Structure formats: structure tokens, C-alpha cells
Coordinates of C-alpha atoms in Angstrom, one line a residue:
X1205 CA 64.8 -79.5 97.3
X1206 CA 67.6 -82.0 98.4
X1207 CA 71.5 -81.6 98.3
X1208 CA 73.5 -83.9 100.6
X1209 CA 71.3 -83.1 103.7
X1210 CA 71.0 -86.8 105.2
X1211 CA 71.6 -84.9 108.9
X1212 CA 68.5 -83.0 108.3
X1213 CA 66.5 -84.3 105.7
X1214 CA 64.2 -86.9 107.6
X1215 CA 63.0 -84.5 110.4
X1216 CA 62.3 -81.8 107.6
X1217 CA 60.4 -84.1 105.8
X1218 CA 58.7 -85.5 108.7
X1219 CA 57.2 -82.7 110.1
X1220 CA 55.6 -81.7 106.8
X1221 CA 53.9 -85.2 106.9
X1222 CA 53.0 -84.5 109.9
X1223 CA 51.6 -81.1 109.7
X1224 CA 47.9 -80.7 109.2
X1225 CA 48.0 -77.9 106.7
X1226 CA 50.4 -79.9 104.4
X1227 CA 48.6 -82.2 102.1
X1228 CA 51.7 -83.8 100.5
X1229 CA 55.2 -84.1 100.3
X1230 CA 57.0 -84.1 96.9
X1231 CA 60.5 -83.7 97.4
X1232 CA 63.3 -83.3 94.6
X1233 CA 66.6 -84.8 94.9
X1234 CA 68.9 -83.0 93.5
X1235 CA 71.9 -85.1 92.7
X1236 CA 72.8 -85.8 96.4
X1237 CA 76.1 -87.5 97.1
X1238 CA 75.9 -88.8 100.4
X1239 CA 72.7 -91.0 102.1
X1240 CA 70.3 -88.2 101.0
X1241 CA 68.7 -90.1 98.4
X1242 CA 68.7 -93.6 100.8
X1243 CA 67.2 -91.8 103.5
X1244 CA 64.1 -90.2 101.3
X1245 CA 63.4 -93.6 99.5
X1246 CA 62.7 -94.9 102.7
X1247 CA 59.6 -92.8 103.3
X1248 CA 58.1 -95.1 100.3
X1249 CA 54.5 -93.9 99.0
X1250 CA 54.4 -91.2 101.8
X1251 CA 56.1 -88.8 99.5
X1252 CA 56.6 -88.0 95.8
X1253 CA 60.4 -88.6 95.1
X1254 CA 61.6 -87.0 92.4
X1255 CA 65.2 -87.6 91.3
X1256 CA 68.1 -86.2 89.6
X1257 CA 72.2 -88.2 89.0
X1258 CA 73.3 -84.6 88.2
X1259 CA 73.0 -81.8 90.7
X1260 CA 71.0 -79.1 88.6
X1261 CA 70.4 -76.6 90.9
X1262 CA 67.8 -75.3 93.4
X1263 CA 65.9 -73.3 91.1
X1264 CA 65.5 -76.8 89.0
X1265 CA 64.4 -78.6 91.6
X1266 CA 61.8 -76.1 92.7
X1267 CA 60.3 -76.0 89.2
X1268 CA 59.9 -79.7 89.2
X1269 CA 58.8 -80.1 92.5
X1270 CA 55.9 -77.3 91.5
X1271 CA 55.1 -79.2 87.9
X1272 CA 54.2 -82.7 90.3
X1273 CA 52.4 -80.6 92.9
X1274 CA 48.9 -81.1 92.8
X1275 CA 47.5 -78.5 95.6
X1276 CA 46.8 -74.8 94.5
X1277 CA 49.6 -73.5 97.3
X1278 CA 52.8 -74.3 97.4
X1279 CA 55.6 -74.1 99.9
X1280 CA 59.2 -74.2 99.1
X1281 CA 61.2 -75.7 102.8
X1282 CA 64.7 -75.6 102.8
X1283 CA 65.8 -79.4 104.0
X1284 CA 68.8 -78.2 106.2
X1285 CA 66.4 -77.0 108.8
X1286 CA 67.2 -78.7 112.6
X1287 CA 63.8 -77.3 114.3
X1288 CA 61.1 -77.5 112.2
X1289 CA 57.7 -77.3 113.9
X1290 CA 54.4 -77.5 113.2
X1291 CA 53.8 -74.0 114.6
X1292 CA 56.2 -72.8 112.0
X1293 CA 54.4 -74.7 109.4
X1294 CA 51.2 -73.4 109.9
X1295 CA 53.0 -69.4 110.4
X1296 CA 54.0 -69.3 106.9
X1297 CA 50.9 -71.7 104.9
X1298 CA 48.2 -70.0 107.0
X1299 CA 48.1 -66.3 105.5
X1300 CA 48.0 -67.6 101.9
X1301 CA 45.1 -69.9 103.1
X1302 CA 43.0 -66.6 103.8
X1303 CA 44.0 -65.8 99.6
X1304 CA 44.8 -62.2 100.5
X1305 CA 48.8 -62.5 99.6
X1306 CA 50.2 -63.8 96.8
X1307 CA 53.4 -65.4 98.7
X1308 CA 54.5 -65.4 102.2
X1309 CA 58.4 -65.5 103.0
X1310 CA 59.9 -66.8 106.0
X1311 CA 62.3 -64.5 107.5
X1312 CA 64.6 -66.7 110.2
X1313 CA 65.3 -65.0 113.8
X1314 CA 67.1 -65.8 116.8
X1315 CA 64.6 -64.4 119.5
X1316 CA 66.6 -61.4 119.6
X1317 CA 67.2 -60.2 116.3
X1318 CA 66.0 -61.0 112.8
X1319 CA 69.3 -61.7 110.4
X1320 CA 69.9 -59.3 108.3
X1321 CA 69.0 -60.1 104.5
X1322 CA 67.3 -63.2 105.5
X1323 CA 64.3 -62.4 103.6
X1324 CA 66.3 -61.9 99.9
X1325 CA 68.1 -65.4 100.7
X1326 CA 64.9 -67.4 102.8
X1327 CA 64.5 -70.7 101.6
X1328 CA 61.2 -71.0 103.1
X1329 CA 58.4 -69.5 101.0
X1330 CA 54.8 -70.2 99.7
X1331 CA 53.2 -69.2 96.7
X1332 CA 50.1 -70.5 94.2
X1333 CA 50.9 -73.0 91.7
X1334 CA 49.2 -71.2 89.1
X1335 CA 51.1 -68.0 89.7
X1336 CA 54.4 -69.8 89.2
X1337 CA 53.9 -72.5 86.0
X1338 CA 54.5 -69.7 84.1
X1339 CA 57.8 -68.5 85.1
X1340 CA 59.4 -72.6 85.7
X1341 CA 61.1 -72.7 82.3
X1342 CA 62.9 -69.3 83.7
X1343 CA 63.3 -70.7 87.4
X1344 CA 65.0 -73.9 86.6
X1345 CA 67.8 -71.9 84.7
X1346 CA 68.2 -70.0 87.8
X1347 CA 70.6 -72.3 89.9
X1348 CA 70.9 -71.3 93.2
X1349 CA 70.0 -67.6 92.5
X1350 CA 66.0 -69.0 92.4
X1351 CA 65.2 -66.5 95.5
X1352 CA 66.0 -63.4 94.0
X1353 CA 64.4 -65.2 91.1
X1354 CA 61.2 -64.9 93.1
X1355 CA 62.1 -61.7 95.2
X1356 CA 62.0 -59.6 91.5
X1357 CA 59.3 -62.2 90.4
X1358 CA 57.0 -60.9 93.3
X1359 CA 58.3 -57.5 93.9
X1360 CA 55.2 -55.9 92.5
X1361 CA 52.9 -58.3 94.1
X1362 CA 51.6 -58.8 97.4
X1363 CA 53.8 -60.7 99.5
X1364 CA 53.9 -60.9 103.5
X1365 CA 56.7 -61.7 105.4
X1366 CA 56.6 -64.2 108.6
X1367 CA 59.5 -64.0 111.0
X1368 CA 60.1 -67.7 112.3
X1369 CA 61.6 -66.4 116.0
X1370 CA 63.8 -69.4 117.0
X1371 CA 63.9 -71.5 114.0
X1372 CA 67.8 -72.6 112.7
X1373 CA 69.3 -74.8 109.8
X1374 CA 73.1 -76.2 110.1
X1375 CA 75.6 -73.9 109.2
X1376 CA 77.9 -75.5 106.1
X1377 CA 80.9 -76.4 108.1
X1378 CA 78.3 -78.1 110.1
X1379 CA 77.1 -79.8 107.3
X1380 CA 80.4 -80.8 105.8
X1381 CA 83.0 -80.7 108.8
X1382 CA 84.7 -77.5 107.4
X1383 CA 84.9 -74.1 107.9

């Protein structure tokens, strides 16, 4: 999902296409306002660009993002992220490779400290497609309260948390020059 995150959004995107244990990129533009939406067209055929005039919300964009994926896992990548690696990519798409979990949630740390409540809020996730069409008439109504959405969606269910040790995203008065 995409709101007004042309600082961030290439790199993201990027390093997905890059990764070897990502097979494609669709990514949902959610009504951005700033070069957002100019930046993503420019990746041409290398992703799957859905977009939106109105901002909907993250849990709409998630849903629709899921409907056009066409792999059997899918992860959810928040596009504010300044460090993205392949070494995190792999951390949190490798343990539902082995089909032992049913969703694995990234959990952002410093290096010295995990932040606390990261996991209810994390952005970055993975689940199975077929797990979720169910639920995406429910998740697009969700806004931007989709990850507790998911957190009482799962909370019966397997799911593994990864802590990403190092890796950031802008902070919104980065993002928008205000505090």
C-alpha cells in the first residue's frame, strides 16, 4: 500500500524486485497526493499498479492488492521503509515457505531494544492468499485499523513473529516536514 511516500516508495519497491523470494510486485496507490503515483508508473510492466483518486484506506488497499496477487503467500510491506534489505525480505517470507505458520509478523528493533507494541501496529506481515479472500470484504472496511484487523483475525492461529534488528521507516514529521 501507497500514501504520499515518493521519499521512500522506489527503494521499497525496488528491493522487492530485487529479492529472490518475491515473485511480483503489485502495489496499490491509495489516492497519493504528492509524486507517489509518478514515481510507481515509472517501474512500467515490472509491477502491477493498482490505483485509487480517493484515499480509501490501508485495509482497502491491502484487500486489492491480495484479490490481483497471484502467488499462494503474500506479504504486506509498508512503503515508508528507508532500509529495506534483502536479508529482511527473506527473514519474514522464509518461515511461511516451510508452511508451518499461518503468518509471520515483523516486529521492528533498533539493535538494542524491540519497540514496544510494534508487533499490534507492524506493517510488515505475510500470510496465504487463501487464508485471507475470505475476510477482504471485512478488511477493506477496516481503514487504517487493518492490523488489529489481522492481529484478532490470527489470534487463534499460528503466527510467528520476526524481529527485523536494525530496520527503520521515516517518522511523519519526516515525511511531511512537521512535528
Amino acid at each position: 500500500p501507497v500514501y504520499n511516500e515518493e521519499k521512500t516508495v522506489a527503494s521499497v519497491v525496488w528491493m522487492l524486485l530485487l529479492s529472490k523470494v518475491v515473485d511480483e510486485a503489485v502495489v496499490v496507490d491509495d489516492g497519493s497526493t504528492d509524486k507517489s503515483l509518478e514515481i510507481l508508473k515509472g517501474f512500467g510492466s515490472k509491477i502491477q499498479l493498482i490505483t485509487s483518486k480517493k484515499n480509501k484506506g490501508k485495509g482497502w488497499a491491502l484487500a486489492q492488492g491480495v484479490k490481483k496477487a497471484k502467488g499462494e503467500v503474500v506479504s504486506f510491506w509498508d512503503a515508508d521503509l528507508i532500509n529495506l534489505s534483502e536479508s529482511y525480505v527473506n527473514q519474514l517470507i522464509r518461515p511461511m515457505l516451510r508452511k508451518k505458520v499461518k503468518g509471520v509478523i515483523g516486529r521492528r528493533s533498533n539493535g538494542v531494544w524491540v519497540f514496544p507494541g510494534a508487533r499490534a501496529v507492524s506493517g510488515d506481515r505475510v500470510y496465504f492468499k487463501k487464508d485471507l479472500m475470505p475476510h477482504l470484504k471485512e478488511m477493506e472496511k477496516t481503514k487504517f485499523g487493518v492490523e488489529m484487523f489481522l492481529n484478532n483475525l490470527y489470534k487463534d492461529k499460528l503466527v510467528v513473529e520476526e524481529v527485523l534488528k536494525g530496520l527503520t521507516a521515516l517518522l511523519k514529521y519526516q515525511k511531511h516536514g512537521k512535528v
